[in-house]
Short mmCIF file of C-alpha atoms in Angstrom, two decimals:
data_model
loop_
_atom_site.label_atom_id
_atom_site.label_comp_id
_atom_site.label_asym_id
_atom_site.label_seq_id
_atom_site.Cartn_x
_atom_site.Cartn_y
_atom_site.Cartn_z
CA MET A 111 27.03 -22.53 -1.83
CA GLY A 112 27.35 -19.15 -3.47
CA ALA A 113 30.02 -16.51 -3.42
CA PRO A 114 29.94 -14.46 -0.08
CA ASP A 115 28.70 -11.06 0.19
CA GLY A 116 31.33 -8.48 -0.12
CA GLU A 117 33.37 -10.41 -2.79
CA ARG A 118 33.48 -9.94 -6.38
CA LEU A 119 31.88 -12.42 -8.90
CA GLY A 120 33.49 -11.56 -12.33
CA PRO A 121 32.91 -7.93 -12.87
CA TYR A 122 30.04 -7.87 -10.35
CA HIS A 123 30.49 -6.65 -6.71
CA LEU A 124 28.21 -8.49 -4.24
CA LEU A 125 26.40 -6.43 -1.77
CA SER A 126 23.80 -8.62 0.12
CA THR A 127 21.95 -11.93 -0.18
CA LEU A 128 18.33 -11.29 -1.47
CA GLY A 129 17.13 -14.92 -1.01
CA ALA A 130 17.41 -18.28 -2.45
CA GLY A 131 15.07 -20.59 -4.73
CA GLY A 132 15.11 -24.08 -6.24
CA PHE A 133 17.84 -23.20 -8.70
CA GLY A 134 20.31 -20.68 -7.01
CA GLU A 135 20.93 -17.97 -4.39
CA VAL A 136 20.21 -14.43 -5.48
CA HIS A 137 22.52 -11.50 -4.44
CA LEU A 138 22.21 -7.90 -4.63
CA ALA A 139 25.24 -6.50 -6.65
CA LEU A 140 26.71 -3.77 -8.70
CA ASP A 141 27.81 -3.89 -12.15
CA PRO A 142 30.86 -2.25 -13.41
CA GLU A 143 29.13 1.13 -14.14
CA GLY A 144 27.66 1.28 -10.49
CA ARG A 145 24.19 -0.08 -11.25
CA THR A 146 22.32 -2.46 -9.13
CA VAL A 147 21.51 -5.74 -10.57
CA ALA A 148 20.41 -9.14 -9.26
CA VAL A 149 22.95 -11.84 -9.56
CA LYS A 150 21.72 -15.68 -9.37
CA ILE A 151 24.44 -18.07 -8.35
CA LEU A 152 23.41 -21.45 -9.44
CA HIS A 153 23.40 -24.12 -6.73
CA PRO A 154 26.37 -26.82 -6.64
CA HIS A 155 23.93 -29.48 -7.72
CA VAL A 156 22.80 -27.51 -10.78
CA ALA A 157 26.20 -26.19 -11.66
CA ALA A 158 27.45 -29.84 -11.55
CA ASP A 159 24.92 -30.89 -14.37
CA ALA A 160 26.78 -30.35 -17.51
CA THR A 161 23.83 -30.94 -19.76
CA ALA A 162 21.59 -28.64 -17.92
CA LEU A 163 24.40 -25.80 -18.23
CA ALA A 164 24.75 -26.47 -22.00
CA ARG A 165 20.91 -26.25 -22.58
CA LEU A 166 21.05 -22.97 -20.25
CA ALA A 167 23.93 -21.41 -22.36
CA ARG A 168 21.89 -22.07 -25.49
CA GLU A 169 18.91 -20.54 -24.06
CA VAL A 170 20.49 -17.29 -22.55
CA GLU A 171 20.76 -15.35 -25.84
CA THR A 172 17.14 -16.21 -26.48
CA MET A 173 16.16 -15.08 -23.11
CA ARG A 174 18.06 -11.91 -23.46
CA LEU A 175 15.67 -10.96 -26.35
CA VAL A 176 12.66 -10.69 -23.86
CA GLN A 177 12.06 -7.09 -23.16
CA GLY A 178 9.08 -5.44 -21.42
CA PRO A 179 8.17 -3.42 -18.22
CA HIS A 180 6.70 -6.60 -16.67
CA VAL A 181 9.82 -8.94 -16.92
CA ALA A 182 13.09 -8.98 -15.36
CA GLU A 183 15.51 -8.73 -18.33
CA VAL A 184 18.42 -11.16 -18.28
CA LEU A 185 21.51 -8.80 -18.62
CA ASP A 186 24.45 -11.19 -18.47
CA ALA A 187 25.44 -14.75 -17.71
CA SER A 188 28.69 -16.87 -17.11
CA LEU A 189 28.24 -20.49 -16.78
CA GLU A 190 31.61 -21.49 -16.54
CA GLY A 191 33.89 -21.84 -13.59
CA ALA A 192 33.27 -22.54 -9.79
CA HIS A 193 30.07 -20.34 -9.46
CA PRO A 194 27.76 -20.15 -12.68
CA TYR A 195 25.63 -17.37 -12.57
CA LEU A 196 23.03 -15.07 -14.35
CA VAL A 197 22.49 -11.44 -14.02
CA THR A 198 19.14 -9.78 -14.36
CA ARG A 199 17.57 -6.48 -13.85
CA TYR A 200 17.20 -5.93 -10.00
CA VAL A 201 13.48 -5.39 -9.24
CA GLN A 202 12.68 -3.63 -5.79
CA GLY A 203 9.37 -5.07 -4.15
CA ARG A 204 7.64 -7.74 -2.42
CA PRO A 205 6.85 -11.20 -3.83
CA LEU A 206 3.32 -11.73 -4.72
CA SER A 207 3.22 -14.83 -2.11
CA ALA A 208 4.24 -12.42 0.70
CA VAL A 209 1.91 -9.84 -0.01
CA VAL A 210 -1.07 -12.24 0.05
CA ALA A 211 0.38 -14.04 3.17
CA ALA A 212 0.60 -10.50 5.11
CA ASP A 213 -2.19 -8.56 3.60
CA GLY A 214 -4.60 -10.99 2.36
CA PRO A 215 -6.14 -11.45 -1.16
CA VAL A 216 -5.62 -8.70 -4.09
CA GLY A 217 -8.81 -7.11 -5.15
CA GLY A 218 -10.38 -4.20 -7.07
CA GLY A 219 -8.04 -2.27 -9.51
CA ASP A 220 -4.96 -4.13 -8.24
CA LEU A 221 -6.21 -7.36 -9.24
CA VAL A 222 -6.95 -5.97 -12.80
CA ARG A 223 -3.30 -4.36 -12.97
CA LEU A 224 -1.93 -7.68 -11.71
CA ALA A 225 -3.97 -9.79 -14.41
CA ARG A 226 -2.75 -7.46 -17.23
CA GLY A 227 0.53 -7.22 -16.01
CA LEU A 228 1.12 -10.99 -15.91
CA ALA A 229 -0.62 -11.35 -19.28
CA GLU A 230 1.74 -8.64 -20.82
CA ALA A 231 4.86 -10.33 -19.12
CA LEU A 232 3.65 -13.96 -20.82
CA ALA A 233 3.09 -12.37 -24.20
CA ALA A 234 6.54 -10.82 -24.27
CA VAL A 235 8.27 -14.06 -23.17
CA HIS A 236 6.26 -16.30 -25.64
CA ALA A 237 7.01 -13.77 -28.33
CA ALA A 238 10.65 -14.18 -28.09
CA GLY A 239 10.04 -18.18 -28.14
CA VAL A 240 10.87 -18.77 -24.41
CA VAL A 241 8.74 -20.74 -21.95
CA HIS A 242 8.69 -19.53 -18.26
CA ARG A 243 7.84 -23.05 -16.97
CA ASP A 244 7.86 -22.05 -13.17
CA LEU A 245 5.40 -19.03 -12.93
CA LYS A 246 4.11 -19.06 -9.26
CA PRO A 247 3.42 -16.26 -6.64
CA ALA A 248 7.00 -16.32 -5.54
CA ASN A 249 8.32 -15.49 -9.03
CA VAL A 250 5.93 -12.29 -9.13
CA ILE A 251 7.51 -9.12 -7.65
CA LEU A 252 4.98 -6.54 -6.95
CA THR A 253 6.24 -2.85 -7.44
CA ASP A 254 4.90 0.36 -7.89
CA GLY A 255 4.80 -0.07 -11.60
CA GLY A 256 2.89 -3.30 -11.54
CA PRO A 257 3.94 -6.94 -11.23
CA VAL A 258 7.28 -7.99 -12.50
CA VAL A 259 7.97 -11.67 -13.36
CA ILE A 260 11.48 -13.10 -12.72
CA ASP A 261 13.21 -16.22 -13.48
CA PHE A 262 11.43 -17.04 -16.77
CA GLY A 263 13.14 -19.58 -18.95
CA ILE A 264 15.35 -21.12 -16.28
CA ALA A 265 13.14 -23.96 -15.40
CA CYS A 266 12.74 -25.11 -18.81
CA ALA A 267 16.42 -24.75 -19.72
CA LEU A 268 17.36 -26.42 -16.67
CA ASP A 269 15.14 -29.45 -17.09
CA SER A 270 17.21 -32.69 -16.87
CA ALA A 271 17.46 -35.80 -14.87
CA SER A 272 19.79 -34.77 -12.06
CA VAL A 273 18.16 -31.27 -11.35
CA THR A 274 14.59 -32.82 -11.43
CA VAL A 275 15.64 -35.41 -8.88
CA SER A 276 16.71 -32.51 -6.79
CA GLY A 277 13.23 -31.20 -6.42
CA ALA A 278 14.04 -27.91 -8.14
CA VAL A 279 11.61 -28.09 -10.70
CA LEU A 280 8.72 -29.61 -8.76
CA GLY A 281 9.17 -26.93 -6.07
CA THR A 282 5.48 -26.19 -6.23
CA PRO A 283 3.22 -28.65 -7.96
CA GLY A 284 0.08 -26.76 -7.60
CA TYR A 285 1.23 -24.11 -10.04
CA LEU A 286 2.73 -26.70 -12.65
CA ALA A 287 0.44 -27.79 -15.59
CA PRO A 288 -0.84 -31.32 -15.71
CA GLU A 289 1.40 -32.13 -18.70
CA VAL A 290 4.47 -31.08 -16.63
CA LEU A 291 3.76 -33.23 -13.75
CA GLU A 292 2.93 -36.13 -16.21
CA GLY A 293 6.19 -35.59 -17.97
CA THR A 294 4.76 -35.22 -21.40
CA GLY A 295 6.45 -31.94 -22.20
CA ALA A 296 5.88 -28.03 -21.44
CA GLY A 297 4.97 -25.55 -24.02
CA GLU A 298 3.52 -21.86 -23.72
CA GLU A 299 0.14 -23.67 -22.80
CA ALA A 300 1.78 -24.77 -19.42
CA ASP A 301 2.49 -21.16 -18.68
CA LEU A 302 -1.21 -20.16 -19.03
CA PHE A 303 -1.92 -22.98 -16.59
CA SER A 304 0.33 -21.32 -14.04
CA PHE A 305 -0.93 -17.97 -14.84
CA GLY A 306 -4.60 -19.22 -14.06
CA ALA A 307 -3.51 -20.69 -10.82
CA THR A 308 -1.25 -17.77 -9.70
CA LEU A 309 -4.10 -15.30 -10.21
CA ALA A 310 -6.49 -17.55 -8.40
CA TYR A 311 -4.36 -17.51 -5.36
CA ALA A 312 -4.00 -13.82 -5.48
CA ALA A 313 -7.75 -13.18 -5.78
CA THR A 314 -8.55 -15.74 -3.00
CA GLY A 315 -5.66 -15.97 -0.96
CA ARG A 316 -5.84 -19.89 -1.15
CA HIS A 317 -3.83 -22.23 -3.30
CA PRO A 318 -6.23 -23.45 -5.97
CA TYR A 319 -5.29 -27.09 -5.45
CA GLY A 320 -5.06 -27.06 -1.65
CA MET A 321 -1.93 -27.91 0.39
CA GLY A 322 -0.27 -30.88 1.50
CA PRO A 323 2.66 -33.11 0.20
CA PRO A 324 3.59 -32.52 -3.22
CA SER A 325 2.28 -35.80 -4.47
CA ALA A 326 -1.14 -35.28 -3.26
CA VAL A 327 -1.23 -31.57 -4.61
CA GLY A 328 0.02 -32.99 -7.88
CA TYR A 329 -2.74 -35.68 -7.98
CA ARG A 330 -5.40 -32.94 -7.60
CA VAL A 331 -3.95 -30.86 -10.16
CA VAL A 332 -4.26 -33.77 -12.78
CA HIS A 333 -7.56 -35.30 -11.46
CA HIS A 334 -9.55 -32.64 -9.67
CA ASP A 335 -10.99 -29.19 -10.42
CA PRO A 336 -9.37 -26.04 -8.86
CA ASP A 337 -10.87 -24.25 -5.91
CA LEU A 338 -12.19 -20.88 -7.67
CA GLU A 339 -14.84 -19.90 -5.00
CA GLY A 340 -14.29 -16.02 -4.19
CA VAL A 341 -12.84 -15.32 -7.61
CA PRO A 342 -14.71 -12.29 -8.94
CA GLY A 343 -17.31 -12.88 -11.69
CA TRP A 344 -15.35 -11.01 -14.37
CA LEU A 345 -12.23 -13.04 -13.83
CA GLU A 346 -13.51 -16.74 -13.12
CA PRO A 347 -14.46 -17.62 -16.83
CA LEU A 348 -10.75 -16.75 -17.77
CA LEU A 349 -9.36 -18.75 -15.07
CA GLN A 350 -11.43 -21.80 -15.85
CA GLU A 351 -10.09 -21.82 -19.31
CA CYS A 352 -6.58 -21.39 -18.24
CA LEU A 353 -6.80 -24.16 -15.74
CA ARG A 354 -8.22 -26.65 -18.33
CA ARG A 355 -6.36 -30.04 -18.39
CA ASP A 356 -6.16 -30.24 -22.29
CA PRO A 357 -3.37 -27.71 -23.24
CA PRO A 358 -4.97 -26.77 -26.67
CA ALA A 359 -7.84 -25.84 -25.00
CA ARG A 360 -6.15 -22.99 -22.95
CA PRO A 361 -6.00 -19.46 -24.62
CA SER A 362 -2.89 -18.05 -25.67
CA ALA A 363 -1.00 -15.07 -23.74
CA ALA A 364 -2.08 -12.51 -26.56
CA GLU A 365 -5.89 -13.96 -26.38
CA LEU A 366 -5.71 -13.47 -22.62
CA LEU A 367 -4.42 -9.95 -22.95
CA ASP A 368 -7.03 -8.98 -25.31
CA ARG A 369 -9.83 -10.27 -23.31
CA LEU A 370 -8.50 -8.58 -20.29
CA GLY A 371 -8.17 -5.33 -22.00
CA ALA A 372 -11.88 -5.70 -23.01
CA ALA A 373 -13.10 -6.72 -19.60
CA GLY A 374 -11.12 -3.96 -17.89
CA PRO A 375 -13.65 -1.20 -18.45
CA ALA A 376 -16.44 -3.56 -17.16
CA VAL A 377 -14.93 -3.83 -13.90
CA HIS A 378 -14.21 -0.14 -13.67
CA ALA A 379 -17.85 0.78 -14.57
CA VAL A 380 -18.97 0.74 -11.10
CA ILE A 381 -19.39 4.41 -11.10
CA PRO A 382 -20.21 5.71 -14.55
CA ARG A 383 -18.03 8.61 -15.28
CA SER A 384 -20.61 10.40 -17.53
CA ARG A 385 -22.90 11.03 -14.45
CA PRO A 386 -22.93 14.08 -12.36
CA PRO A 387 -20.96 13.79 -9.00
CA SER A 388 -23.92 14.25 -6.88
CA SER A 389 -25.30 10.81 -8.04
CA ALA A 390 -22.08 8.77 -7.89
CA ALA A 391 -22.74 7.19 -4.66
CA THR A 392 -26.29 6.14 -5.70
CA GLU A 393 -24.84 4.76 -8.72
CA VAL A 394 -22.44 2.57 -6.71
CA HIS A 395 -25.47 1.37 -4.51
CA ASP A 396 -27.64 0.47 -7.42
CA ALA A 397 -24.97 -0.77 -9.60
CA ALA A 398 -24.05 -3.25 -6.65
CA GLY A 399 -27.53 -4.02 -6.02
CA ALA A 400 -28.19 -5.01 -9.81
CA ARG A 401 -25.05 -7.06 -9.81
CA GLU A 402 -25.84 -8.84 -6.56
CA LEU A 403 -29.27 -9.39 -7.68
CA GLY A 404 -28.25 -10.58 -11.07
CA THR A 405 -25.77 -12.97 -9.69
CA ARG A 406 -27.41 -14.41 -6.68
CA GLU A 407 -31.34 -13.95 -7.47
CA PRO A 408 -31.77 -14.03 -10.99
CA GLY A 409 -35.59 -14.37 -10.72
CA ARG A 410 -36.00 -11.31 -8.41
CA ALA A 411 -33.53 -9.21 -10.97
CA ARG A 412 -36.08 -10.37 -13.67
CA GLU A 413 -39.34 -9.24 -11.77
CA SER A 414 -37.51 -6.02 -11.26
CA VAL A 415 -36.83 -5.45 -14.83
CA ARG A 416 -40.33 -6.48 -15.65
CA ALA A 417 -41.56 -4.01 -13.28
CA GLN A 418 -39.66 -1.19 -14.91
CA GLU A 419 -41.19 -2.41 -18.27
CA ALA A 420 -44.86 -2.30 -17.26
CA ALA A 421 -44.10 1.01 -15.56
CA GLY A 422 -42.93 2.49 -18.86
CA THR A 423 -46.50 1.63 -20.34
CA ARG A 424 -48.38 3.52 -17.66
CA GLY A 425 -47.35 6.95 -18.37
CA ALA A 426 -44.83 9.31 -16.88
CA THR A 427 -46.15 9.75 -13.51
CA GLY A 428 -46.65 5.98 -13.04
CA ALA A 429 -43.07 5.42 -14.31
CA GLN A 430 -41.60 7.67 -11.89
CA GLU A 431 -43.37 6.19 -9.03
CA ALA A 432 -42.45 2.63 -10.12
CA ALA A 433 -38.95 3.91 -10.57
CA ARG A 434 -38.82 5.25 -6.96
CA ALA A 435 -40.17 1.88 -5.76
CA HIS A 436 -37.57 0.01 -7.82
CA ARG A 437 -34.64 1.97 -6.43
CA ALA A 438 -35.82 1.53 -3.03
CA THR A 439 -36.10 -2.33 -3.57
CA LEU A 440 -32.67 -2.33 -4.99
CA ALA A 441 -31.29 -0.44 -2.01
CA ARG A 442 -32.65 -2.72 0.50
CA GLU A 443 -31.42 -5.75 -1.45
CA ALA A 444 -27.93 -4.21 -1.83
CA ALA A 445 -27.39 -2.94 1.72
CA ASP A 446 -25.12 -5.91 2.35
CA VAL A 447 -22.81 -5.53 -0.49
CA GLN A 448 -22.54 -1.63 -0.80
CA ASP A 449 -19.43 -1.68 1.42
CA THR A 450 -17.76 -4.42 -0.96
CA ALA A 451 -18.65 -2.22 -4.10
CA LEU A 452 -17.19 0.98 -2.75
CA HIS A 453 -14.10 -0.81 -1.77
CA GLU A 454 -13.63 -2.22 -4.98
CA ALA A 455 -14.41 1.23 -6.55
CA VAL A 456 -11.93 2.81 -4.49
CA ALA A 457 -9.17 0.27 -5.12
CA GLY A 458 -9.67 0.35 -8.86
CA GLY A 459 -9.49 4.16 -8.66
CA THR A 460 -13.05 4.83 -10.19
CA VAL A 461 -14.32 7.09 -7.18
CA GLN A 462 -12.92 10.04 -8.43
CA GLU A 463 -16.10 11.67 -9.26
CA LEU A 464 -17.56 11.64 -5.65
CA SER A 465 -17.23 15.25 -4.62
CA THR A 466 -16.01 16.30 -1.05
CA ARG A 467 -16.63 19.62 0.85
CA GLU A 468 -13.64 21.78 0.18
CA TRP A 469 -12.99 24.61 2.87
CA ARG A 470 -12.81 28.06 1.08
CA PRO A 471 -11.96 31.68 2.49
CA GLY A 472 -15.49 33.03 3.86
CA ARG A 473 -17.35 29.65 4.24
CA ARG A 474 -18.69 29.38 7.66
CA PRO A 475 -17.34 26.42 9.78
CA ALA A 476 -19.67 23.87 11.14
CA PRO A 477 -22.10 24.74 13.89
CA GLY A 478 -20.25 24.61 17.25
CA ARG A 479 -16.87 24.35 15.66
CA PRO A 480 -14.46 27.06 15.79
CA SER A 481 -12.93 28.55 12.74
CA ALA A 482 -9.15 28.21 11.97
CA GLU A 483 -8.58 31.66 13.00
CA GLU A 484 -10.45 31.26 16.08
CA ALA A 485 -8.51 28.12 17.12
CA ARG A 486 -5.22 30.18 16.53
CA GLU A 487 -6.27 33.05 18.63
CA ARG A 488 -7.34 30.74 21.36
CA ARG A 489 -3.85 28.95 21.16
CA ARG A 490 -2.12 32.28 21.45
CA ALA A 491 -3.99 33.32 24.56
CA VAL A 492 -3.36 30.12 26.18
CA LEU A 493 0.33 30.52 25.72
CA HIS A 494 0.35 34.21 26.69
CA ARG A 495 -1.15 33.40 30.00
CA ARG A 496 1.44 30.58 30.53
CA TRP A 497 4.33 32.89 29.77
CA VAL A 498 3.22 35.68 31.68
CA ILE A 499 2.30 33.44 35.07
CA GLY A 500 5.42 31.62 34.58
CA THR A 501 7.69 34.52 34.17
CA GLY A 502 6.13 36.44 37.46
CA LEU A 503 6.55 33.26 39.46
CA LEU A 504 10.27 33.24 38.57
CA VAL A 505 10.73 36.95 38.94
CA SER A 506 9.22 37.07 42.26
CA LEU A 507 11.35 34.29 43.48
CA ALA A 508 14.59 35.76 42.22
CA ALA A 509 13.68 39.20 43.60
CA ALA A 510 12.71 37.79 47.09
CA THR A 511 16.11 35.88 46.97
CA ALA A 512 18.20 39.19 46.26
CA ARG A 513 15.95 41.39 48.57
CA GLU A 514 18.55 41.50 51.41
CA PRO A 515 21.98 40.80 49.98
CA LEU A 516 21.27 42.98 46.65
CA PRO A 517 18.30 44.89 47.04
CA GLU A 518 18.98 47.03 43.88
CA VAL A 519 18.84 43.81 41.81
CA SER A 520 15.51 43.01 43.48
CA LEU A 521 13.98 46.10 42.53
CA LEU A 522 15.46 46.13 38.98
CA LEU A 523 13.76 42.61 38.51
CA LEU A 524 10.24 43.92 39.71
CA THR A 525 10.57 46.80 37.91
CA THR A 526 11.47 45.58 34.46
CA TYR A 527 8.61 42.72 35.07
CA GLY A 528 6.04 45.47 35.70
CA LEU A 529 7.01 47.61 32.84
CA ALA A 530 6.91 44.48 30.34
CA THR A 531 3.40 43.79 31.67
CA LEU A 532 2.07 47.27 31.63
CA VAL A 533 3.36 47.78 27.85
CA ASP A 534 1.95 44.51 26.90
CA GLY A 535 -1.51 45.27 28.53
CA GLY A 536 -1.59 48.62 26.96
CA ILE A 537 -0.71 47.44 23.63
CA ALA A 538 -3.87 45.09 23.85
CA LEU A 539 -6.02 47.79 25.30
CA PHE A 540 -5.12 50.29 22.60
CA ALA A 541 -5.85 47.50 19.76
CA ARG A 542 -9.17 46.79 21.39
CA ARG A 543 -8.84 43.07 20.22
CA ASN A 544 -8.24 41.35 23.62
CA ARG A 545 -9.16 43.03 26.64
CA SER A 546 -8.58 39.77 28.77
CA ARG A 547 -5.08 39.69 27.57
CA ALA A 548 -4.57 43.37 29.32
CA VAL A 549 -6.45 42.13 32.45
CA VAL A 550 -3.93 38.94 32.72
CA ASP A 551 -0.79 41.38 32.25
CA LEU A 552 -2.23 43.97 35.21
CA ALA A 553 -2.96 40.90 37.49
CA CYS A 554 0.29 39.27 36.90
CA GLY A 555 2.24 42.61 37.59
CA ALA A 556 0.44 43.01 40.65
CA GLY A 557 0.71 39.46 41.75
CA ALA A 558 4.35 39.36 41.28
CA VAL A 559 4.95 42.12 43.82
CA ALA A 560 2.59 40.77 46.40
CA LEU A 561 4.40 37.25 45.91
CA TRP A 562 7.64 39.11 46.25
CA ALA A 563 6.69 40.55 49.71
CA VAL A 564 5.22 37.34 51.04
CA LEU A 565 8.12 35.44 50.22
CA GLY A 566 10.76 37.85 51.38
CA THR A 567 8.76 38.11 54.63
CA PHE A 568 8.26 34.50 55.68
CA PHE A 569 11.39 32.61 53.99
CA SER A 570 15.01 33.12 54.69
CA THR A 571 17.53 34.18 51.89
CA LEU A 572 19.20 30.59 51.94
CA THR A 573 15.76 28.87 51.67
CA LEU A 574 14.85 31.19 48.81
CA ALA A 575 18.20 30.74 46.92
CA LEU A 576 17.78 26.65 47.20
CA ALA A 577 14.23 26.97 45.79
CA LEU A 578 15.51 29.26 42.86
CA GLY A 579 18.37 26.98 42.16
CA THR A 580 16.04 23.84 41.95
CA VAL A 581 13.61 25.84 39.62
CA VAL A 582 16.48 26.96 37.39
CA PHE A 583 17.76 23.39 37.31
CA VAL A 584 14.26 21.89 36.30
CA LEU A 585 13.90 24.64 33.51
CA VAL A 586 17.29 23.89 31.99
CA ALA A 587 16.47 20.13 31.93
CA ILE A 588 13.26 20.58 30.36
CA LEU A 589 14.87 22.58 27.62
CA MET A 590 17.63 20.37 27.05
CA ALA A 591 15.16 17.35 26.80
CA SER A 592 13.00 19.20 24.47
#
């Protein structure tokens, strides 16, 4: 068990528990300068292995050399005492495993950024001479700035007999390279295998070697091919190379990063930025159709290309007709993939050229739809009617209640309301903007006097007082509630 929250562990003040893994329990903490850090307290069975701790102590200084925006740097470590711990940069985000489980596979531009970020992280780790050994979706944190890899080097440093027996290293065999499962060693190539498996899970939402008992999954890793169905075409060849059983046949992290940098523009070329905005949607449609025809029906795609070449030999008029026919064919064939292409383009941030109609002063609104100024005037008129009518009802009831005991007050209320409506109606008539407002004011003034006379004639003062008190109570309750 780690130290409980609220206590101090060395110079660090533990705030809350973030989670637990195969090697330890992670706490959010404050360093002596008040900055947030992540403190990983090693599990007792790990802390009890002197050989593993000695190896980790030797590796910590090397691990502290790893720097980069996509790695959680090791800041400090204390491997002595009752609670050995490591301190890393605190990364605020969600694990890739939780994101895929909740939101589904990662696609479009998000997948490109994830692939590049993981490749950059492995390149930084390997450049420092460190092997991650435990790269998996749970050790990839997705943040606003891209993916961040955590726990690099810990699994490799803590690989010893007692720790392995506890199951800490073989926690997720579907993401460990075959040579790791067979016990023949783990180098940088093992991280590339884990990279391919992690990215395959992100792109498809499925574990590339399935689920089940660890022994069954490990057997499939060693003897079967991964499940890459649903991986985008630009990414599948890279993952196939990374998931090769022969370690030397896998690319290095630097080679992978170079290839991803070259593949990125092809992914984002769904909408060419050099084309005018008016043709952007058409280019998305045509590009999606061409891609779908080229991948699913290469024969039909070749026929379309041959049709274009033949059209070019028949002159300008014939070429235009053939081009129109070709675009119509592509549109029909690509109808089922247009939505997918648009989604990928939006996710990749490549639909910036699509123009939208912006409202500008003087532009006419759509037919049958009022302008913003007209809508505001209608709203003002509704509020005015409600205020004048409601005030008239309240004044009439109050004046009728005071008619017998306080006739002067009754007359004052009616006179004040009548003058207010006359002034407001006169302003509306003088401005010549809203004659209906003047009509409403005059009608309400006359109606208030008529209602005062009716209420005072047919109801007693006590009844009117009770009604007035009820109305006032309701109004106060409404005001307080609002």
